Tab-separated table of C-alpha atoms in Angstrom:
chain	number	residue	atom	x	y	z
D	154	UNK	CA	13.070	12.161	-6.699
D	155	UNK	CA	10.461	11.866	-4.174
D	156	UNK	CA	12.036	9.071	-2.332
D	157	UNK	CA	15.117	11.056	-1.601
D	158	UNK	CA	13.120	13.840	-0.331
D	159	UNK	CA	11.651	11.416	1.874
D	160	UNK	CA	14.935	10.595	3.244
D	161	UNK	CA	16.063	14.105	3.526
D	162	UNK	CA	12.851	15.175	5.575
D	163	UNK	CA	13.237	11.858	7.738
D	164	UNK	CA	17.248	12.952	8.422
D	165	UNK	CA	16.247	16.624	8.923
D	166	UNK	CA	13.477	15.349	11.729
D	167	UNK	CA	15.938	12.882	13.536
D	168	UNK	CA	18.574	15.754	13.594
D	169	UNK	CA	15.976	18.281	14.966
D	170	UNK	CA	14.559	15.423	17.420
D	171	UNK	CA	18.281	14.453	18.829
D	172	UNK	CA	18.779	18.136	19.039
D	173	UNK	CA	15.810	18.135	21.287
D	174	UNK	CA	15.789	15.057	23.335
D	175	UNK	CA	18.503	12.262	22.795
D	176	UNK	CA	16.743	9.980	24.895
D	177	UNK	CA	13.430	10.125	23.085
D	178	UNK	CA	14.823	10.208	19.957
D	179	UNK	CA	16.506	6.586	20.743
D	180	UNK	CA	13.371	5.255	21.653
D	181	UNK	CA	11.968	6.576	18.419
D	182	UNK	CA	14.540	4.571	16.325
D	183	UNK	CA	14.205	1.684	18.371
D	184	UNK	CA	10.493	1.324	17.731
D	185	UNK	CA	11.139	2.149	14.165
D	186	UNK	CA	13.384	-0.755	14.246
D	187	UNK	CA	10.989	-3.353	15.959
D	188	UNK	CA	7.923	-2.367	13.807
D	189	UNK	CA	10.128	-2.667	10.648
D	190	UNK	CA	11.532	-6.271	11.650
D	191	UNK	CA	7.790	-7.000	12.635
D	192	UNK	CA	6.821	-7.034	8.869
D	193	UNK	CA	9.988	-7.763	7.368
D	194	UNK	CA	9.242	-11.333	6.301
D	195	UNK	CA	6.194	-10.336	4.483
D	196	UNK	CA	7.666	-7.713	2.707
D	197	UNK	CA	10.745	-9.810	1.686
D	198	UNK	CA	8.327	-12.792	0.231
D	199	UNK	CA	5.861	-10.244	-1.827
D	200	UNK	CA	8.893	-8.776	-3.437
D	201	UNK	CA	9.737	-11.957	-4.632
D	202	UNK	CA	6.532	-13.079	-5.780
D	203	UNK	CA	5.576	-9.635	-7.747
D	204	UNK	CA	8.716	-10.457	-9.576
D	205	UNK	CA	7.775	-13.771	-10.610
D	206	UNK	CA	4.529	-12.553	-11.622
D	207	UNK	CA	5.532	-9.859	-13.406
D	208	UNK	CA	8.314	-11.725	-15.301
D	209	UNK	CA	5.363	-13.137	-17.009
D	210	UNK	CA	3.477	-10.062	-18.285
D	211	UNK	CA	4.643	-7.511	-21.030
D	212	UNK	CA	3.028	-4.652	-23.105
D	213	UNK	CA	2.404	-6.986	-26.184
D	214	UNK	CA	0.710	-9.754	-24.201
D	215	UNK	CA	-1.361	-7.496	-22.107
D	216	UNK	CA	-2.424	-5.238	-25.166
D	217	UNK	CA	-3.533	-8.452	-26.654
D	218	UNK	CA	-5.923	-9.465	-24.056
D	219	UNK	CA	-7.419	-6.285	-23.162
D	220	UNK	CA	-7.507	-4.702	-26.735
D	221	UNK	CA	-10.654	-2.286	-27.814
D	222	UNK	CA	-12.562	-5.120	-28.622
D	223	UNK	CA	-12.547	-7.408	-25.727
D	224	UNK	CA	-15.264	-5.389	-23.983
D	225	UNK	CA	-16.453	-6.555	-20.510
D	226	UNK	CA	-14.370	-10.029	-20.316
D	227	UNK	CA	-11.533	-8.046	-20.891
D	228	UNK	CA	-12.050	-5.352	-18.458
D	229	UNK	CA	-12.409	-8.284	-15.902
D	230	UNK	CA	-8.993	-9.473	-17.242
D	231	UNK	CA	-7.588	-5.834	-16.958
D	232	UNK	CA	-8.831	-5.687	-13.287
D	233	UNK	CA	-7.538	-9.254	-12.206
D	234	UNK	CA	-4.115	-7.983	-13.652
D	235	UNK	CA	-4.132	-4.995	-11.764
D	236	UNK	CA	-5.327	-6.272	-8.558
D	237	UNK	CA	-2.544	-9.181	-8.691
D	238	UNK	CA	0.011	-7.073	-9.724
D	239	UNK	CA	2.060	-4.695	-7.672
D	240	UNK	CA	3.710	-1.926	-9.913
D	241	UNK	CA	5.103	1.364	-8.529
D	242	UNK	CA	2.937	4.377	-10.012
D	243	UNK	CA	6.170	5.669	-12.431
D	244	UNK	CA	6.501	2.450	-14.191
D	245	UNK	CA	2.646	1.510	-14.405
D	246	UNK	CA	1.338	4.826	-15.994
D	247	UNK	CA	4.148	4.649	-18.784
D	248	UNK	CA	3.473	1.427	-19.108
D	249	UNK	CA	-0.643	2.108	-19.225
D	250	UNK	CA	0.216	4.673	-21.735
D	251	UNK	CA	2.204	2.358	-24.287
D	252	UNK	CA	-0.418	-0.555	-23.652
D	253	UNK	CA	-2.966	2.140	-24.918
D	254	UNK	CA	-1.331	3.326	-27.695
D	255	UNK	CA	-0.291	-0.376	-28.708
D	256	UNK	CA	-4.236	-0.738	-28.908
D	257	UNK	CA	-5.705	-1.511	-25.525
D	258	UNK	CA	-9.088	-0.115	-24.953
D	259	UNK	CA	-9.849	2.957	-21.888
D	260	UNK	CA	-12.194	1.058	-20.339
D	261	UNK	CA	-9.718	-1.733	-19.973
D	262	UNK	CA	-7.157	0.528	-18.859
D	263	UNK	CA	-9.357	2.448	-16.490
D	264	UNK	CA	-9.682	-0.910	-14.838
D	265	UNK	CA	-6.446	-1.735	-14.797
D	266	UNK	CA	-5.031	1.446	-13.058
D	267	UNK	CA	-7.762	1.648	-10.471
D	268	UNK	CA	-7.614	-2.163	-9.413
D	269	UNK	CA	-3.674	-1.473	-9.623
D	270	UNK	CA	-3.910	1.217	-6.895
D	271	UNK	CA	-6.650	0.083	-4.767
D	272	UNK	CA	-6.699	-3.665	-4.669
D	273	UNK	CA	-3.494	-5.583	-3.591
D	274	UNK	CA	-3.548	-9.511	-3.955
D	275	UNK	CA	-0.036	-9.944	-3.127
D	276	UNK	CA	0.434	-7.438	-0.369
D	277	UNK	CA	-2.704	-9.385	1.293
D	278	UNK	CA	-0.589	-10.916	3.785
D	279	UNK	CA	0.784	-7.700	4.870
D	280	UNK	CA	-2.771	-6.318	5.163
D	281	UNK	CA	-4.298	-9.497	7.000
D	282	UNK	CA	-1.434	-8.730	9.659
D	283	UNK	CA	-2.581	-5.359	10.168
D	284	UNK	CA	-6.226	-5.448	9.838
D	285	UNK	CA	-7.087	-9.213	9.780
D	286	UNK	CA	-8.617	-11.552	7.371
D	287	UNK	CA	-12.300	-10.475	7.381
D	288	UNK	CA	-11.443	-6.564	6.647
D	289	UNK	CA	-8.785	-7.103	4.136
D	290	UNK	CA	-10.987	-9.416	1.994
D	291	UNK	CA	-13.950	-6.920	2.259
D	292	UNK	CA	-11.622	-3.916	1.213
D	293	UNK	CA	-9.951	-5.717	-1.504
D	294	UNK	CA	-13.363	-6.760	-2.412
D	295	UNK	CA	-15.419	-3.699	-2.441
D	296	UNK	CA	-12.333	-2.064	-4.148
D	297	UNK	CA	-12.336	-4.590	-7.008
D	298	UNK	CA	-16.062	-4.183	-7.723
D	299	UNK	CA	-15.551	-0.489	-7.711
D	300	UNK	CA	-12.692	-0.494	-10.480
D	301	UNK	CA	-15.468	-1.533	-12.877
D	302	UNK	CA	-17.453	1.196	-12.195
D	303	UNK	CA	-14.413	3.892	-12.707
D	304	UNK	CA	-13.963	1.672	-15.758
D	305	UNK	CA	-17.499	2.482	-17.097
D	306	UNK	CA	-17.299	6.242	-16.211
D	307	UNK	CA	-13.961	6.627	-17.769
D	308	UNK	CA	-15.184	5.087	-21.033
D	309	UNK	CA	-18.240	7.305	-21.055
D	310	UNK	CA	-16.220	10.788	-20.414
D	311	UNK	CA	-12.952	10.245	-21.713
D	312	UNK	CA	-13.777	7.918	-24.770
Y	87	UNK	CA	20.809	-22.391	19.023
Y	88	UNK	CA	17.918	-24.942	17.736
Y	89	UNK	CA	15.450	-23.067	19.656
Y	90	UNK	CA	16.039	-19.783	17.531
Y	91	UNK	CA	15.896	-21.603	14.033
Y	92	UNK	CA	12.433	-23.188	14.193
Y	93	UNK	CA	10.439	-19.987	15.273
Y	94	UNK	CA	12.814	-18.140	12.321
Y	95	UNK	CA	11.629	-20.742	9.549
Y	96	UNK	CA	8.105	-20.166	10.801
Y	97	UNK	CA	8.025	-16.229	10.376
Y	98	UNK	CA	9.896	-16.763	7.145
Y	99	UNK	CA	7.606	-19.334	5.654
Y	100	UNK	CA	6.296	-16.965	2.989
Y	101	UNK	CA	10.324	-16.016	1.866
Y	102	UNK	CA	11.235	-19.599	1.430
Y	103	UNK	CA	8.199	-20.562	-0.339
Y	104	UNK	CA	8.854	-17.624	-2.882
Y	105	UNK	CA	12.337	-18.522	-3.116
Y	106	UNK	CA	11.819	-21.583	-3.732
Y	107	UNK	CA	9.397	-20.684	-6.638
Y	108	UNK	CA	12.068	-18.831	-8.270
Y	109	UNK	CA	14.722	-21.282	-7.832
Y	110	UNK	CA	12.575	-23.648	-9.850
Y	111	UNK	CA	12.017	-21.106	-12.386
Y	112	UNK	CA	15.715	-20.522	-12.697
Y	113	UNK	CA	16.169	-24.039	-13.314
Y	114	UNK	CA	13.459	-24.914	-15.749
Y	115	UNK	CA	12.804	-21.459	-17.540
Y	116	UNK	CA	16.019	-19.802	-17.398
Y	117	UNK	CA	15.261	-16.343	-19.176
Y	118	UNK	CA	12.077	-16.025	-17.180
Y	119	UNK	CA	13.798	-16.715	-14.268
Y	120	UNK	CA	16.479	-14.308	-14.560
Y	121	UNK	CA	13.659	-11.396	-15.402
Y	122	UNK	CA	11.771	-12.272	-12.214
Y	123	UNK	CA	14.983	-11.769	-10.405
Y	124	UNK	CA	15.974	-8.457	-12.099
Y	125	UNK	CA	12.481	-7.440	-11.243
Y	126	UNK	CA	12.800	-8.505	-7.379
Y	127	UNK	CA	15.427	-6.605	-7.497
Y	128	UNK	CA	14.366	-3.562	-8.570
Y	129	UNK	CA	11.330	-3.788	-6.397
Y	130	UNK	CA	13.780	-4.242	-3.448
Y	131	UNK	CA	15.567	-1.127	-4.768
Y	132	UNK	CA	11.845	0.507	-4.454
Y	133	UNK	CA	11.387	-0.770	-1.066
Y	134	UNK	CA	14.520	0.130	0.381
Y	135	UNK	CA	14.140	3.813	-0.496
Y	136	UNK	CA	10.329	4.242	0.877
Y	137	UNK	CA	9.993	1.861	3.654
Y	138	UNK	CA	12.967	2.625	6.371
Y	139	UNK	CA	12.192	6.585	6.278
Y	140	UNK	CA	8.546	5.946	6.811
Y	141	UNK	CA	9.258	3.578	9.728
Y	142	UNK	CA	11.408	6.048	10.904
Y	143	UNK	CA	9.113	9.039	10.781
Y	144	UNK	CA	6.499	6.603	12.417
Y	145	UNK	CA	8.874	6.014	15.343
Y	146	UNK	CA	9.324	9.899	15.951
Y	147	UNK	CA	5.530	10.797	15.175
Y	148	UNK	CA	5.153	8.143	18.196
Y	149	UNK	CA	7.366	9.576	20.612
Y	150	UNK	CA	6.599	13.212	19.950
Y	151	UNK	CA	2.788	13.459	19.477
Y	152	UNK	CA	0.735	13.210	22.411
Y	153	UNK	CA	-2.131	10.671	22.103
Y	154	UNK	CA	-4.635	13.821	23.108
Y	155	UNK	CA	-3.447	15.416	20.353
Y	156	UNK	CA	-4.150	12.743	17.926
Y	157	UNK	CA	-7.651	12.028	19.710
Y	158	UNK	CA	-8.612	15.767	19.442
Y	159	UNK	CA	-7.953	15.961	15.158
Y	160	UNK	CA	-8.971	12.326	14.295
Y	161	UNK	CA	-10.652	10.595	17.496
Y	162	UNK	CA	-14.311	9.447	17.880
Y	163	UNK	CA	-15.612	13.299	18.025
Y	164	UNK	CA	-13.452	14.958	15.280
Y	165	UNK	CA	-16.537	14.984	12.675
Y	166	UNK	CA	-15.724	16.132	9.283
Y	167	UNK	CA	-12.439	17.753	10.398
Y	168	UNK	CA	-11.054	14.418	10.996
Y	169	UNK	CA	-12.257	12.996	7.595
Y	170	UNK	CA	-10.858	15.784	5.706
Y	171	UNK	CA	-7.447	15.555	7.569
Y	172	UNK	CA	-7.420	11.681	7.261
Y	173	UNK	CA	-8.003	12.116	3.309
Y	174	UNK	CA	-5.092	14.879	3.224
Y	175	UNK	CA	-2.628	12.749	5.178
Y	176	UNK	CA	-3.229	9.835	3.043
Y	177	UNK	CA	-3.140	11.946	-0.223
Y	178	UNK	CA	0.260	13.675	0.416
Y	179	UNK	CA	1.808	10.216	1.309
Y	180	UNK	CA	4.765	8.442	-0.746
Y	181	UNK	CA	5.038	5.254	-1.729
Y	182	UNK	CA	2.807	1.968	-2.408
Y	183	UNK	CA	-0.154	0.903	-0.532
Y	184	UNK	CA	1.578	-1.594	1.775
Y	185	UNK	CA	3.576	1.436	3.457
Y	186	UNK	CA	-0.047	2.543	4.619
Y	187	UNK	CA	-0.686	-0.225	7.065
Y	188	UNK	CA	2.075	0.514	9.487
Y	189	UNK	CA	1.068	4.232	9.451
Y	190	UNK	CA	-2.315	3.260	9.900
Y	191	UNK	CA	-1.230	1.128	13.102
Y	192	UNK	CA	0.397	3.839	14.781
Y	193	UNK	CA	-2.759	6.375	13.975
Y	194	UNK	CA	-4.854	3.696	15.456
Y	195	UNK	CA	-2.523	3.285	18.571
Y	196	UNK	CA	-2.512	7.047	19.064
Y	197	UNK	CA	-6.267	7.059	19.340
Y	198	UNK	CA	-7.673	7.865	15.653
Y	199	UNK	CA	-11.297	6.691	14.901
Y	200	UNK	CA	-11.947	3.766	12.807
Y	201	UNK	CA	-13.532	5.188	9.811
Y	202	UNK	CA	-10.970	7.993	9.591
Y	203	UNK	CA	-8.289	5.156	9.278
Y	204	UNK	CA	-10.475	3.484	6.452
Y	205	UNK	CA	-10.573	7.065	4.865
Y	206	UNK	CA	-7.042	7.199	5.089
Y	207	UNK	CA	-6.203	3.879	3.680
Y	208	UNK	CA	-8.457	4.838	0.348
Y	209	UNK	CA	-6.901	8.338	0.082
Y	210	UNK	CA	-3.459	6.728	0.167
Y	211	UNK	CA	-4.170	3.975	-2.476
Y	212	UNK	CA	-5.868	6.183	-4.974
Y	213	UNK	CA	-5.506	10.131	-4.518
Y	214	UNK	CA	-1.986	10.442	-3.882
Y	215	UNK	CA	-0.912	13.611	-5.176
Y	216	UNK	CA	2.581	12.791	-6.644
Y	217	UNK	CA	1.295	9.943	-8.478
Y	218	UNK	CA	-1.851	11.893	-9.771
Y	219	UNK	CA	0.942	14.398	-11.366
Y	220	UNK	CA	2.457	11.736	-12.825
Y	221	UNK	CA	-0.998	10.032	-14.383
Y	222	UNK	CA	-1.689	13.149	-15.672
Y	223	UNK	CA	1.256	13.406	-17.977
Y	224	UNK	CA	1.248	9.519	-18.956
Y	225	UNK	CA	-2.566	9.237	-19.614
Y	226	UNK	CA	-3.704	12.859	-19.877
Y	227	UNK	CA	-5.453	14.989	-17.718
Y	228	UNK	CA	-9.085	14.005	-18.721
Y	229	UNK	CA	-8.455	10.715	-17.701
Y	230	UNK	CA	-6.604	11.486	-14.600
Y	231	UNK	CA	-9.008	13.956	-13.338
Y	232	UNK	CA	-12.069	11.963	-14.289
Y	233	UNK	CA	-10.762	8.722	-12.244
Y	234	UNK	CA	-9.678	11.011	-8.887
Y	235	UNK	CA	-13.169	12.693	-9.012
Y	236	UNK	CA	-14.932	9.170	-9.282
Y	237	UNK	CA	-12.564	7.726	-6.822
Y	238	UNK	CA	-13.048	10.523	-3.768
Y	239	UNK	CA	-16.742	9.761	-3.247
Y	240	UNK	CA	-15.705	5.550	-3.577
Y	241	UNK	CA	-13.175	5.769	-0.874
Y	242	UNK	CA	-15.565	7.562	1.411
Y	243	UNK	CA	-18.369	5.233	0.438
Y	244	UNK	CA	-15.971	2.031	0.905
Y	245	UNK	CA	-14.598	3.540	4.025
Y	246	UNK	CA	-18.322	3.784	5.201
Y	247	UNK	CA	-19.112	0.132	4.424
Y	248	UNK	CA	-16.139	-1.281	6.019
Y	249	UNK	CA	-16.910	0.719	9.109
Y	250	UNK	CA	-20.310	-1.044	9.029
Y	251	UNK	CA	-19.102	-4.640	8.555
Y	252	UNK	CA	-16.867	-4.636	11.671
Y	253	UNK	CA	-18.574	-4.996	15.035
Y	254	UNK	CA	-17.570	-3.219	18.063
Y	255	UNK	CA	-16.087	-5.972	19.293
Y	256	UNK	CA	-13.859	-6.588	16.337
Y	257	UNK	CA	-12.885	-3.065	16.083
Y	258	UNK	CA	-11.370	-3.371	19.818
Y	259	UNK	CA	-9.483	-6.381	18.733
Y	260	UNK	CA	-7.984	-4.359	15.777
Y	261	UNK	CA	-7.010	-1.474	18.149
Y	262	UNK	CA	-5.384	-4.081	20.382
Y	263	UNK	CA	-3.570	-5.563	17.395
Y	264	UNK	CA	-2.274	-1.995	16.307
Y	265	UNK	CA	-0.813	-1.524	19.524
Y	266	UNK	CA	1.022	-4.552	19.421
Y	267	UNK	CA	2.528	-4.138	15.852
Y	268	UNK	CA	3.244	-0.686	16.058
Y	269	UNK	CA	5.482	-1.461	19.454
């Protein structure tokens, strides 16, 4: 739904822009294509790698590894899995809820969700292309550490 | 002809490696391979829905929003207003984190301040409003609100640290790179 809305808004803007200035609109579309083409190889490579990684994971496996009793090692595993995988939110949240019901711990799920959102191991090549290796390493490293804090606080508040 | 092939192979190195890995999987662990292909196709659809409009909107932004406007609202002297605007922009966004990088490049090209860019990336990754609503329905309001309240100071702090780790010279290089990438 959200996605079709994005297309709708984009088309509306193109029409307005075209109506106001044809030439500028053409330049804008050309720029858009060039920027897209620039990053396309990374996108395609990432998509295939994500498919491979996710093929190995399923809710039963996940809840076995990161159950309530798994403690901090479980949190670490959850954060690593979250950091590596790239799952869209509308798949990740129901999946997290499912894993929670099948016995995963809150702290582990907190780390998983947080790392999933902030850390991107598979998108690292894209991030490096834009921000360089140093900054991408720092950002992902700090975000990874931060997800342990999030896990701890969620356990204290919600658990 | 030949001259075009080598750079093409070099650029698509990652795709070729990933596709080869997928091929191996399909050959030796058939069911896992088929599952991986299915998930890849699903993600491809996801990407096709989000990425093209983002790039078109960026092209339009590039053409229509003058540099002075961006500098005024998100530039060196934008202060707290700039940070808040960066977080709002990131939070209103749709799509996965990798969609944020090209947007950041255009913002940089237009003269947004580096720490604001970091706040924008942080917000895009954690405080997206459409995702937040989804999180509430799946994991409950208490979980989602707690995470959000921890994350907001978190992204500001991370942005602050990142801003400190890069020297002015490195920042300059990143801005130059953004010029090229945003075309």
